């Protein structure tokens, strides 16, 4: 079984470095040899793309959807599904 690894990540939104412990056995490697891991940073999410050697191949920061707006979207979908 592969060992757990510590990866240093930089969040462009927070402007901070983070160290995260990752367990390779819990990650799904894509057919192209890259896997993604998302980290909750409060009002946003940092997604990091790593290769099999745990080298960072890219990252993305996205805003979280507020629960209130999600509820409104759900209500709208329920309304239109009736018709």
PDB file of C-alpha atoms in Angstrom, residues 6-64:
ATOM      1  CA  UNK A   6       2.303  15.599   2.713  1.00  0.00           C
ATOM      2  CA  UNK A   7       1.758  18.082  -0.115  1.00  0.00           C
ATOM      3  CA  UNK A   8       2.406  21.827   0.145  1.00  0.00           C
ATOM      4  CA  UNK A   9      -0.288  23.869  -1.576  1.00  0.00           C
ATOM      5  CA  UNK A  10      -0.667  27.598  -2.185  1.00  0.00           C
ATOM      6  CA  UNK A  11      -4.168  29.086  -2.297  1.00  0.00           C
ATOM      7  CA  UNK A  12      -4.217  32.172  -4.514  1.00  0.00           C
ATOM      8  CA  UNK A  13      -7.410  33.421  -2.869  1.00  0.00           C
ATOM      9  CA  UNK A  14      -6.208  33.057   0.755  1.00  0.00           C
ATOM     10  CA  UNK A  15      -2.641  34.004  -0.188  1.00  0.00           C
ATOM     11  CA  UNK A  16      -1.434  31.263   2.188  1.00  0.00           C
ATOM     12  CA  UNK A  17       0.528  28.026   2.046  1.00  0.00           C
ATOM     13  CA  UNK A  18      -1.071  24.845   3.375  1.00  0.00           C
ATOM     14  CA  UNK A  19       0.303  21.392   4.110  1.00  0.00           C
ATOM     15  CA  UNK A  20      -2.154  18.570   3.498  1.00  0.00           C
ATOM     16  CA  UNK A  21      -1.735  14.883   4.278  1.00  0.00           C
ATOM     17  CA  UNK A  22      -3.002  12.786   1.367  1.00  0.00           C
ATOM     18  CA  UNK A  23      -3.628   9.054   1.306  1.00  0.00           C
ATOM     19  CA  UNK A  24      -2.997   7.657  -2.207  1.00  0.00           C
ATOM     20  CA  UNK A  25      -5.317   4.722  -1.561  1.00  0.00           C
ATOM     21  CA  UNK A  26      -8.259   7.143  -1.225  1.00  0.00           C
ATOM     22  CA  UNK A  27      -7.584   8.962  -4.503  1.00  0.00           C
ATOM     23  CA  UNK A  28      -8.932   8.023  -7.927  1.00  0.00           C
ATOM     24  CA  UNK A  29      -6.276   8.323 -10.617  1.00  0.00           C
ATOM     25  CA  UNK A  30      -7.668   9.360 -13.997  1.00  0.00           C
ATOM     26  CA  UNK A  31      -6.725   7.472 -17.179  1.00  0.00           C
ATOM     27  CA  UNK A  32      -4.216  10.245 -18.014  1.00  0.00           C
ATOM     28  CA  UNK A  33      -2.393   9.800 -14.694  1.00  0.00           C
ATOM     29  CA  UNK A  34      -3.708  12.840 -12.819  1.00  0.00           C
ATOM     30  CA  UNK A  35      -6.018  13.077  -9.845  1.00  0.00           C
ATOM     31  CA  UNK A  36      -7.798  16.047  -8.292  1.00  0.00           C
ATOM     32  CA  UNK A  37      -8.330  16.902  -4.652  1.00  0.00           C
ATOM     33  CA  UNK A  38     -10.618  19.692  -3.400  1.00  0.00           C
ATOM     34  CA  UNK A  39     -10.085  21.583  -0.147  1.00  0.00           C
ATOM     35  CA  UNK A  40     -12.801  23.617   1.576  1.00  0.00           C
ATOM     36  CA  UNK A  41     -11.524  27.098   2.436  1.00  0.00           C
ATOM     37  CA  UNK A  42     -14.708  28.633   3.827  1.00  0.00           C
ATOM     38  CA  UNK A  43     -16.186  30.829   1.096  1.00  0.00           C
ATOM     39  CA  UNK A  44     -14.252  29.075  -1.684  1.00  0.00           C
ATOM     40  CA  UNK A  45     -12.806  25.710  -2.696  1.00  0.00           C
ATOM     41  CA  UNK A  46      -9.233  25.036  -3.811  1.00  0.00           C
ATOM     42  CA  UNK A  47      -8.936  22.149  -6.278  1.00  0.00           C
ATOM     43  CA  UNK A  48      -5.439  20.838  -6.959  1.00  0.00           C
ATOM     44  CA  UNK A  49      -4.440  18.492  -9.779  1.00  0.00           C
ATOM     45  CA  UNK A  50      -1.572  16.114  -8.940  1.00  0.00           C
ATOM     46  CA  UNK A  51       0.304  13.458 -10.883  1.00  0.00           C
ATOM     47  CA  UNK A  52       1.303  10.001  -9.648  1.00  0.00           C
ATOM     48  CA  UNK A  53       4.419  11.429  -7.961  1.00  0.00           C
ATOM     49  CA  UNK A  54       2.260  14.022  -6.149  1.00  0.00           C
ATOM     50  CA  UNK A  55       3.699  16.879  -8.220  1.00  0.00           C
ATOM     51  CA  UNK A  56       1.179  19.697  -8.662  1.00  0.00           C
ATOM     52  CA  UNK A  57       0.097  19.963 -12.297  1.00  0.00           C
ATOM     53  CA  UNK A  58      -2.488  22.709 -11.835  1.00  0.00           C
ATOM     54  CA  UNK A  59      -5.003  24.270  -9.505  1.00  0.00           C
ATOM     55  CA  UNK A  60      -8.312  26.094  -9.504  1.00  0.00           C
ATOM     56  CA  UNK A  61     -10.133  28.292  -6.997  1.00  0.00           C
ATOM     57  CA  UNK A  62     -13.925  28.476  -7.178  1.00  0.00           C
ATOM     58  CA  UNK A  63     -16.551  30.293  -5.141  1.00  0.00           C
ATOM     59  CA  UNK A  64     -18.902  28.136  -3.130  1.00  0.00           C
TER      60      UNK A  64
END
